[in-house]
Short mmCIF file of C-alpha atoms and ligand atoms in Angstrom, two decimals:
data_model
loop_
_atom_site.label_atom_id
_atom_site.label_comp_id
_atom_site.label_asym_id
_atom_site.label_seq_id
_atom_site.Cartn_x
_atom_site.Cartn_y
_atom_site.Cartn_z
CA MET A 1230 97.50 19.71 134.48
CA SER A 1231 100.95 20.84 135.64
CA CYS A 1232 103.68 18.25 136.06
CA TYR A 1233 107.36 17.89 136.83
CA ILE A 1234 109.63 16.24 134.27
CA ILE A 1235 112.69 14.73 135.90
CA GLU A 1236 115.69 13.28 134.10
CA GLY A 1237 117.05 10.81 136.65
CA GLY A 1238 120.54 9.55 137.30
CA ASN A 1239 122.29 12.85 138.05
CA ARG A 1240 124.30 12.90 141.28
CA LEU A 1241 123.25 15.87 143.44
CA SER A 1242 126.06 17.99 144.80
CA GLY A 1243 126.44 21.48 146.21
CA GLU A 1244 124.67 23.65 148.74
CA VAL A 1245 121.00 24.00 149.52
CA GLN A 1246 119.34 26.60 151.75
CA ILE A 1247 116.43 25.39 153.87
CA SER A 1248 113.29 27.57 154.16
CA GLY A 1249 111.10 28.39 157.15
CA ALA A 1250 108.94 25.51 158.36
CA LYS A 1251 105.46 25.07 156.90
CA ASN A 1252 104.10 23.46 160.05
CA ALA A 1253 105.43 26.31 162.19
CA VAL A 1254 104.43 29.26 160.02
CA LEU A 1255 100.80 28.14 159.57
CA PRO A 1256 99.91 28.12 163.30
CA ILE A 1257 101.91 31.31 163.87
CA LEU A 1258 100.09 33.16 161.10
CA ALA A 1259 96.76 31.93 162.48
CA ALA A 1260 97.81 33.06 165.97
CA SER A 1261 98.67 36.53 164.65
CA ALA A 1262 94.93 37.18 164.08
CA ALA A 1263 94.49 37.63 167.83
CA GLN A 1264 97.78 39.40 168.59
CA ASN A 1265 99.02 42.96 168.18
CA GLU A 1266 101.05 43.86 165.07
CA SER A 1267 103.59 41.14 164.15
CA THR A 1268 106.45 41.09 161.67
CA ILE A 1269 107.18 37.49 160.79
CA THR A 1270 110.38 36.70 158.92
CA ASN A 1271 111.76 33.55 157.21
CA VAL A 1272 108.23 32.86 155.92
CA PRO A 1273 108.36 30.21 153.17
CA PHE A 1274 106.52 31.04 149.95
CA LEU A 1275 104.08 28.10 149.80
CA SER A 1276 100.50 27.72 148.59
CA ASP A 1277 99.32 26.91 152.15
CA VAL A 1278 100.87 30.19 153.31
CA SER A 1279 99.10 32.20 150.55
CA ASN A 1280 95.80 30.53 151.53
CA THR A 1281 96.34 31.38 155.21
CA LEU A 1282 97.13 35.01 154.33
CA GLU A 1283 93.91 35.16 152.29
CA ILE A 1284 91.94 33.78 155.26
CA LEU A 1285 93.48 36.47 157.49
CA GLU A 1286 92.63 39.22 154.98
CA LYS A 1287 89.03 38.01 154.75
CA LEU A 1288 88.81 38.24 158.55
CA GLY A 1289 89.92 41.89 158.36
CA ILE A 1290 93.64 41.63 159.16
CA LYS A 1291 95.87 43.94 157.10
CA ILE A 1292 98.74 41.98 155.53
CA THR A 1293 101.88 43.29 153.90
CA THR A 1294 104.44 40.95 152.36
CA GLU A 1295 107.94 41.64 151.15
CA ASN A 1296 110.16 38.78 150.08
CA ASN A 1297 109.97 36.29 152.97
CA THR A 1298 108.61 38.77 155.51
CA VAL A 1299 104.93 39.14 156.41
CA THR A 1300 103.47 41.88 158.60
CA THR A 1301 100.04 41.32 160.12
CA LEU A 1302 98.15 44.25 161.58
CA GLY A 1303 94.71 45.18 162.82
CA ASN A 1304 91.64 43.66 164.32
CA ILE A 1305 89.33 41.16 162.76
CA ASN A 1306 85.88 42.30 161.65
CA ASN A 1307 84.19 38.92 161.35
CA THR A 1308 84.46 35.48 162.95
CA VAL A 1309 83.24 33.33 160.06
CA LEU A 1310 86.01 31.55 158.21
CA ASP A 1311 86.00 31.43 154.40
CA LYS A 1312 84.69 27.96 153.54
CA ASP A 1313 86.63 27.30 150.32
CA LEU A 1314 89.95 28.47 151.74
CA SER A 1315 89.55 26.53 155.00
CA GLN A 1316 88.71 23.36 153.15
CA LYS A 1317 92.04 23.54 151.30
CA MET A 1318 94.17 22.90 154.41
CA ARG A 1319 94.10 21.03 157.68
CA SER A 1320 95.68 23.93 159.57
CA SER A 1321 92.55 26.10 159.12
CA ILE A 1322 91.23 24.21 162.19
CA LEU A 1323 93.62 26.35 164.27
CA PHE A 1324 91.43 29.42 163.73
CA LEU A 1325 88.98 27.60 166.02
CA GLY A 1326 91.13 28.21 169.11
CA VAL A 1327 92.40 31.63 167.95
CA LEU A 1328 89.00 33.24 167.32
CA LEU A 1329 86.96 31.41 169.94
CA GLY A 1330 89.50 32.29 172.63
CA LYS A 1331 89.80 35.94 171.70
CA TYR A 1332 86.29 36.82 170.46
CA GLY A 1333 84.08 34.20 172.13
CA GLU A 1334 82.70 32.88 168.84
CA VAL A 1335 83.77 31.37 165.55
CA THR A 1336 82.24 29.55 162.58
CA ILE A 1337 84.58 27.07 160.94
CA TYR A 1338 84.26 24.31 158.35
CA GLU A 1339 85.62 20.75 158.39
CA PRO A 1340 89.22 21.35 157.28
CA GLY A 1341 90.86 19.88 154.16
CA GLY A 1342 94.51 18.94 153.68
CA CYS A 1343 96.29 15.80 152.55
CA GLN A 1344 94.05 12.73 152.38
CA LEU A 1345 96.01 10.50 154.74
CA GLY A 1346 93.06 8.44 156.02
CA ASP A 1347 90.54 9.46 158.66
CA ARG A 1348 91.61 12.83 160.08
CA PRO A 1349 88.77 13.61 162.48
CA ILE A 1350 88.55 16.84 164.47
CA ASP A 1351 86.71 15.22 167.40
CA ILE A 1352 89.47 15.93 169.93
CA HIS A 1353 89.77 19.57 168.81
CA ILE A 1354 86.05 19.98 169.49
CA TRP A 1355 86.22 18.04 172.78
CA ALA A 1356 89.13 20.23 173.95
CA MET A 1357 87.19 23.45 173.27
CA GLU A 1358 84.20 21.98 175.17
CA GLN A 1359 86.55 21.29 178.09
CA LEU A 1360 87.35 25.02 178.11
CA GLY A 1361 83.62 25.82 178.20
CA ALA A 1362 82.64 26.26 174.53
CA LYS A 1363 79.21 25.29 173.18
CA ILE A 1364 79.46 23.65 169.77
CA GLU A 1365 76.74 23.18 167.12
CA LYS A 1366 77.44 21.16 164.00
CA TYR A 1367 75.49 21.45 160.73
CA ASP A 1368 77.04 19.09 158.14
CA ASP A 1369 80.52 20.51 157.54
CA LYS A 1370 79.78 23.82 159.31
CA ILE A 1371 80.69 24.15 162.98
CA ILE A 1372 79.52 27.07 165.13
CA CYS A 1373 81.32 27.54 168.44
CA LYS A 1374 80.53 30.04 171.18
CA GLY A 1375 81.49 30.66 174.77
CA LYS A 1376 83.62 32.60 177.23
CA LEU A 1377 86.45 30.17 177.87
CA LYS A 1378 87.77 29.20 181.30
CA GLY A 1379 91.22 27.73 181.91
CA LYS A 1380 91.32 24.06 182.91
CA GLU A 1381 93.63 21.06 183.30
CA ILE A 1382 93.16 18.92 180.17
CA THR A 1383 94.71 15.49 179.62
CA LEU A 1384 94.91 14.63 175.93
CA PRO A 1385 93.68 11.11 175.09
CA ILE A 1386 96.18 10.93 172.19
CA VAL A 1387 99.26 12.97 171.34
CA SER A 1388 98.09 15.49 168.72
CA VAL A 1389 100.06 18.40 167.27
CA GLY A 1390 97.00 20.32 166.10
CA VAL A 1391 94.99 19.81 169.31
CA THR A 1392 97.94 20.91 171.48
CA GLU A 1393 98.27 24.07 169.33
CA ASN A 1394 94.53 24.76 169.38
CA ILE A 1395 94.34 24.55 173.17
CA ILE A 1396 97.32 26.91 173.54
CA LEU A 1397 95.76 29.37 171.09
CA ALA A 1398 92.39 29.29 172.86
CA ALA A 1399 93.77 29.28 176.40
CA ILE A 1400 95.87 32.46 176.18
CA ASN A 1401 92.60 34.42 176.25
CA ALA A 1402 90.69 32.13 178.64
CA LYS A 1403 90.04 33.17 182.24
CA GLY A 1404 92.62 31.52 184.49
CA THR A 1405 95.39 29.04 183.84
CA THR A 1406 95.24 26.03 181.51
CA ILE A 1407 97.42 22.94 181.80
CA ILE A 1408 97.79 20.45 178.94
CA ASN A 1409 98.90 17.00 180.07
CA ASN A 1410 100.28 14.58 177.46
CA PRO A 1411 100.83 17.35 174.86
CA ALA A 1412 102.61 16.88 171.53
CA LYS A 1413 106.19 18.20 171.76
CA GLU A 1414 107.05 18.83 168.12
CA PRO A 1415 109.57 21.68 167.58
CA GLU A 1416 106.84 23.52 165.65
CA ILE A 1417 104.85 23.72 168.90
CA ASP A 1418 107.87 25.28 170.63
CA ASP A 1419 108.06 27.79 167.78
CA LEU A 1420 104.40 28.75 168.33
CA ILE A 1421 105.01 29.09 172.08
CA ASN A 1422 108.13 31.22 171.47
CA TYR A 1423 106.21 33.51 169.11
CA LEU A 1424 103.30 33.90 171.55
CA ASN A 1425 105.65 34.56 174.47
CA LYS A 1426 107.45 37.19 172.39
CA CYS A 1427 104.03 38.84 171.92
CA GLY A 1428 103.71 39.07 175.73
CA ASN A 1429 102.00 35.78 176.65
CA LYS A 1430 103.21 33.39 179.35
CA ILE A 1431 103.38 29.75 178.26
CA TYR A 1432 105.89 27.23 179.58
CA TYR A 1433 106.66 23.52 179.95
CA ASN A 1434 106.37 21.89 183.35
CA LYS A 1435 107.68 18.30 183.08
CA ASN A 1436 105.28 16.53 180.69
CA SER A 1437 102.75 19.38 180.64
CA ILE A 1438 102.33 22.79 179.02
CA VAL A 1439 101.09 25.62 181.23
CA ILE A 1440 99.27 28.55 179.60
CA CYS A 1441 98.59 31.64 181.70
CA GLU A 1442 95.74 34.05 181.05
CA ASN A 1443 96.76 37.13 179.07
CA ASN A 1444 94.45 39.63 177.44
CA LYS A 1445 96.96 42.02 175.99
CA SER A 1446 99.83 41.61 173.55
CA HIS A 1447 102.45 43.87 172.05
CA TYR A 1448 104.36 44.28 168.77
CA CYS A 1449 106.58 41.35 167.99
CA GLU A 1450 109.16 40.44 165.37
CA TYR A 1451 109.67 36.72 164.94
CA SER A 1452 111.71 34.48 162.64
CA ILE A 1453 110.18 31.11 161.70
CA MET A 1454 112.28 28.02 162.54
CA PRO A 1455 113.89 26.09 159.67
CA ASP A 1456 111.85 23.29 158.10
CA ARG A 1457 113.21 20.02 159.49
CA ILE A 1458 111.20 17.92 157.02
CA GLU A 1459 112.43 19.92 154.02
CA ALA A 1460 116.04 19.47 155.28
CA ALA A 1461 115.53 15.74 155.74
CA THR A 1462 113.94 15.46 152.28
CA TYR A 1463 117.13 16.92 150.74
CA ILE A 1464 119.19 14.34 152.70
CA ALA A 1465 116.93 11.68 151.16
CA MET A 1466 117.52 13.14 147.69
CA ALA A 1467 121.30 13.04 148.27
CA ALA A 1468 120.98 9.41 149.43
CA SER A 1469 118.85 8.50 146.41
CA THR A 1470 121.43 9.88 143.95
CA GLY A 1471 124.68 8.91 145.75
CA GLY A 1472 125.19 12.65 146.18
CA GLU A 1473 127.04 15.03 148.44
CA LEU A 1474 125.24 18.05 149.88
CA PHE A 1475 125.81 20.90 152.29
CA ILE A 1476 122.41 21.71 153.79
CA ASN A 1477 122.27 25.17 155.40
CA ASN A 1478 119.84 26.81 157.85
CA VAL A 1479 118.93 23.67 159.79
CA ASN A 1480 118.36 23.14 163.50
CA ILE A 1481 120.37 19.92 163.80
CA ASP A 1482 118.75 18.93 167.12
CA HIS A 1483 115.44 18.64 165.29
CA ILE A 1484 116.61 15.97 162.89
CA SER A 1485 118.96 13.77 164.91
CA THR A 1486 116.55 10.79 164.81
CA ILE A 1487 116.38 11.04 161.03
CA ASN A 1488 120.16 11.46 160.67
CA GLU A 1489 120.73 8.26 162.70
CA ILE A 1490 118.70 6.27 160.17
CA PHE A 1491 120.59 7.70 157.19
CA GLU A 1492 123.87 6.90 158.95
CA LYS A 1493 122.72 3.32 159.51
CA MET A 1494 122.02 3.17 155.77
CA GLY A 1495 125.68 4.05 155.15
CA CYS A 1496 125.58 7.82 154.59
CA ILE A 1497 128.29 9.98 156.13
CA ILE A 1498 126.63 12.80 158.04
CA LYS A 1499 128.49 15.66 159.70
CA THR A 1500 126.80 18.49 161.52
CA ASP A 1501 127.82 22.01 162.47
CA ILE A 1502 125.80 24.58 164.44
CA ASN A 1503 123.16 25.07 161.77
CA LYS A 1504 124.43 22.99 158.85
CA ILE A 1505 124.48 19.39 157.73
CA TYR A 1506 126.93 17.74 155.36
CA VAL A 1507 125.79 14.48 153.79
CA ASP A 1508 127.87 12.20 151.60
CA ALA A 1509 125.94 9.20 150.30
CA PRO A 1510 127.56 6.05 148.88
CA THR A 1511 126.09 4.43 145.77
CA LYS A 1512 125.12 1.28 147.71
CA LEU A 1513 123.01 1.70 150.85
CA TYR A 1514 121.95 -0.74 153.58
CA SER A 1515 118.39 -1.68 154.40
CA ILE A 1516 116.92 -0.91 157.85
CA PRO A 1517 115.23 -3.77 159.74
CA GLU A 1518 112.47 -1.57 161.14
CA ILE A 1519 111.39 2.08 161.15
CA THR A 1520 108.31 3.03 163.17
CA THR A 1521 106.82 6.49 162.83
CA ASN A 1522 106.04 8.22 166.13
CA PRO A 1523 105.38 11.68 167.57
CA TYR A 1524 108.51 13.81 168.19
CA PRO A 1525 111.23 12.91 169.07
CA GLY A 1526 110.38 9.67 167.22
CA PHE A 1527 110.82 9.15 163.49
CA PRO A 1528 108.38 11.61 161.83
CA THR A 1529 105.51 10.34 159.72
CA ASP A 1530 106.22 13.31 157.42
CA MET A 1531 109.48 11.57 156.33
CA GLN A 1532 108.02 8.07 155.94
CA PRO A 1533 107.36 8.26 152.16
CA GLN A 1534 110.73 9.88 151.32
CA ILE A 1535 112.77 7.35 153.31
CA MET A 1536 110.84 4.57 151.61
CA SER A 1537 112.01 5.84 148.19
CA VAL A 1538 115.60 5.53 149.39
CA LEU A 1539 115.09 2.11 151.02
CA ALA A 1540 113.56 0.86 147.75
CA LYS A 1541 117.11 0.78 146.28
CA THR A 1542 119.02 -0.76 149.21
CA GLU A 1543 120.29 -4.33 149.47
CA GLY A 1544 117.99 -6.38 151.69
CA ILE A 1545 114.59 -6.00 153.28
CA SER A 1546 113.33 -3.04 155.32
CA ILE A 1547 110.11 -2.75 157.29
CA ILE A 1548 108.21 0.49 157.91
CA LYS A 1549 105.38 0.77 160.45
CA GLU A 1550 103.24 3.90 160.02
CA THR A 1551 101.45 4.61 163.30
CA LEU A 1552 99.79 7.98 162.67
CA PHE A 1553 97.93 7.91 159.38
CA SER A 1554 96.00 4.95 157.96
CA ALA A 1555 96.29 6.02 154.31
CA ARG A 1556 99.82 7.42 154.11
CA ASN A 1557 100.64 4.72 151.58
CA LYS A 1558 99.52 6.11 148.20
CA HIS A 1559 103.13 6.51 147.06
CA ILE A 1560 103.64 2.72 147.20
CA PRO A 1561 101.93 1.73 143.92
CA GLU A 1562 103.70 4.64 142.20
CA LEU A 1563 107.14 3.49 143.46
CA ASN A 1564 106.29 -0.06 142.35
CA LYS A 1565 105.58 1.32 138.84
CA MET A 1566 109.25 2.38 138.84
CA GLY A 1567 110.34 -1.21 139.54
CA ALA A 1568 110.40 -1.06 143.35
CA ASN A 1569 109.29 -4.16 145.24
CA ILE A 1570 107.22 -2.85 148.15
CA ASN A 1571 104.53 -5.00 149.73
CA LYS A 1572 101.69 -3.47 151.67
CA LYS A 1573 101.22 -6.02 154.45
CA SER A 1574 98.41 -3.80 155.77
CA ASP A 1575 97.48 -0.12 155.43
CA CYS A 1576 100.22 0.73 157.93
CA LEU A 1577 102.83 -2.04 157.60
CA PHE A 1578 105.14 -2.03 154.59
CA GLU A 1579 107.85 -4.46 153.50
CA ILE A 1580 110.45 -2.95 151.19
CA CYS A 1581 112.51 -5.52 149.31
CA GLY A 1582 115.42 -3.57 147.88
CA VAL A 1583 116.05 -3.65 144.11
CA LYS A 1584 119.20 -2.68 142.17
CA SER A 1585 117.68 0.31 140.37
CA LEU A 1586 114.46 2.17 139.66
CA LYS A 1587 113.22 3.24 136.22
CA GLY A 1588 111.55 6.51 135.25
CA SER A 1589 107.78 6.37 134.81
CA THR A 1590 104.59 8.44 134.72
CA LEU A 1591 103.65 9.00 138.34
CA TYR A 1592 100.79 10.56 140.30
CA SER A 1593 101.43 12.33 143.57
CA LYS A 1594 98.33 12.12 145.80
CA ASP A 1595 99.65 14.06 148.80
CA LEU A 1596 102.52 16.36 149.81
CA ARG A 1597 105.08 13.98 151.30
CA GLY A 1598 104.16 11.20 148.87
CA GLY A 1599 104.95 13.71 146.09
CA ALA A 1600 108.32 14.50 147.67
CA ALA A 1601 109.01 10.75 147.78
CA LEU A 1602 108.30 10.42 144.05
CA ILE A 1603 110.69 13.30 143.26
CA THR A 1604 113.32 11.66 145.51
CA ALA A 1605 112.92 8.35 143.68
CA ALA A 1606 112.81 9.92 140.20
CA LEU A 1607 116.05 11.86 140.78
CA GLY A 1608 117.86 8.59 141.47
CA ALA A 1609 116.10 6.51 138.80
CA GLU A 1610 117.25 5.59 135.27
CA GLY A 1611 115.52 7.66 132.59
CA GLU A 1612 112.74 10.21 132.61
CA SER A 1613 109.80 10.53 135.03
CA THR A 1614 106.70 12.68 134.74
CA ILE A 1615 105.12 13.52 138.09
CA TYR A 1616 101.56 14.88 138.27
CA GLY A 1617 100.04 16.37 141.42
CA VAL A 1618 102.29 19.45 141.57
CA GLU A 1619 99.57 21.22 143.59
CA HIS A 1620 100.28 18.92 146.55
CA ILE A 1621 104.04 19.42 146.44
CA ILE A 1622 104.00 23.24 146.30
CA ARG A 1623 102.01 23.22 149.57
CA GLY A 1624 105.18 22.29 151.44
CA TYR A 1625 108.39 22.80 149.42
CA GLU A 1626 109.49 26.32 148.59
CA ALA A 1627 111.16 26.81 145.18
CA ILE A 1628 111.73 23.08 144.83
CA CYS A 1629 112.69 23.18 141.11
CA THR A 1630 115.22 25.99 141.61
CA LYS A 1631 116.75 24.33 144.68
CA ILE A 1632 117.10 20.93 142.98
CA GLY A 1633 118.37 22.57 139.76
CA ASN A 1634 121.07 24.44 141.72
CA ILE A 1635 122.49 21.16 143.05
CA GLY A 1636 122.62 19.41 139.71
CA GLY A 1637 119.20 17.74 139.50
CA LYS A 1638 117.37 17.88 136.14
CA ILE A 1639 113.80 18.93 136.92
CA LYS A 1640 111.40 21.08 134.90
CA LEU A 1641 107.95 22.33 135.83
CA ILE A 1642 105.56 22.12 132.89
CA LYS A 1643 102.44 24.28 133.37
N1 EPU B 3193 93.45 12.89 165.55
C1 EPU B 3193 92.17 12.50 165.91
N2 EPU B 3193 91.26 13.47 166.28
C2 EPU B 3193 91.58 14.78 166.31
C3 EPU B 3193 92.90 15.17 165.94
C4 EPU B 3193 93.81 14.21 165.57
O1 EPU B 3193 91.86 11.31 165.88
O2 EPU B 3193 90.71 15.60 166.66
C5 EPU B 3193 94.45 11.87 165.14
C6 EPU B 3193 94.88 12.00 163.68
O3 EPU B 3193 93.95 11.43 162.79
C7 EPU B 3193 96.23 11.31 163.68
C8 EPU B 3193 96.77 11.63 165.08
O4 EPU B 3193 95.64 12.07 165.85
O5 EPU B 3193 96.05 9.93 163.57
C9 EPU B 3193 97.82 12.69 165.13
O6 EPU B 3193 97.45 13.78 164.30
P1 EPU B 3193 97.85 15.28 164.68
O7 EPU B 3193 96.64 15.96 165.22
O8 EPU B 3193 99.08 15.26 165.50
O9 EPU B 3193 98.20 15.85 163.24
P2 EPU B 3193 97.81 17.26 162.64
O10 EPU B 3193 97.92 18.30 163.67
O11 EPU B 3193 96.57 17.15 161.86
C10 EPU B 3193 100.28 17.90 161.99
C11 EPU B 3193 100.99 18.29 160.73
C12 EPU B 3193 101.11 17.08 159.82
C13 EPU B 3193 101.87 15.99 160.56
C14 EPU B 3193 101.17 15.67 161.89
C15 EPU B 3193 101.92 14.67 162.74
C16 EPU B 3193 100.39 20.61 160.43
C17 EPU B 3193 99.66 21.62 159.66
N3 EPU B 3193 100.24 19.34 160.05
O12 EPU B 3193 98.99 17.44 161.60
O13 EPU B 3193 101.85 17.49 158.69
O14 EPU B 3193 101.92 14.83 159.77
O15 EPU B 3193 101.02 16.87 162.66
O16 EPU B 3193 103.21 15.10 163.00
O17 EPU B 3193 101.12 20.93 161.37
C18 EPU B 3193 102.61 17.37 156.46
O18 EPU B 3193 103.32 18.35 156.71
O19 EPU B 3193 102.71 16.69 155.40
C19 EPU B 3193 101.60 16.96 157.44
C20 EPU B 3193 100.60 16.14 157.15
#
């Protein structure tokens, strides 16, 4: 079993370069299966990306990769997704809209991904039915068929994946589709920008997204947006170690809500066009309440990492997690390090700040929980061993090299 060994207590300082966003590149790569040739740049080298490229190859798409650039070319020759690969990631559900919309049929499997509580796909299925698909379910296998027709759809809850799936399906449906109450995460804008660059017509109209019918696309070159969660995780690491970092290749508009919280904790944050400077004091303040919410609210994908920082503040902080009922598996691990975090319920957490954390043997059970343990271990006294590397490499490109370059002591043991 691979693990990270971290020698805590070293103040991080220097410059870190942020990679392309995981949650933008995965839908864009899926979308490329139904577009003309695409050259996609700023692609982060992550295990979820390699899995998606393998899915595309198994569908018949020709892939070439060079450094952080991926070219996708050709038509698919089958509409059945690879079961093992799809069950490794949640984003494989996006091939539902891509293939159903373009080819009128697809066989998918219940997707995998981080175990964050119930993550049903009921609304994905319902949305495809709204567009005219017929769905048959056999255990974890789902067969979908139909010539889709554009429609006005009002989402019952704000969902990133469902919004993306409808867009992906609707570009090839007959007529116009309108999504009311869509998710508005920047990663959705990135998908829309990519598709529009391929020749599609998708736009916002007040609180709705309008998708026009388009059956042809052309060559497109597209650069993936910077990963706002990776950038914010490095701010958390600076805060955890009393460090000072210059964080490059960031869209600062995407992380203003997160920056405000770090500022309230006492960090000095300065921003330039695509850079952030963070200077963290050794003593930080607690935050009375943080509630996770869809964009532009505080992102659930930063909840575990901010908790690691709050664990060492003076006073009591409260976190309310509103999206995932089991995004709390990092709590017992942080408590092993000497944190005092009480789970009032599966989604309500009371963090009573302690003076310091101590290194320990820790188990990461999901991606962001793993990033939280690294954040805590970097600022803790002594050595930590963190298992569950496979979760962390799904979302953080070259994490050991990046942390090493800014003075953190981290080793990957295979
Ligand atoms: N939901 C349903 N039924 C559905 C779909 C969603 O009940 O059919 C619920 C979910 O269980 C959840 C809520 O709706 O309670 C919102 O989930 P959403 O669909 O927005 O999440 P997602 O599309 O599955 C993406 C990101 C997640 C991120 C969430 C929320 C990707 C590949 N994943 O997931 O990223 O937490 O949006 O912002 O884009 C991560 O990067 O660590 C990660 C988990």
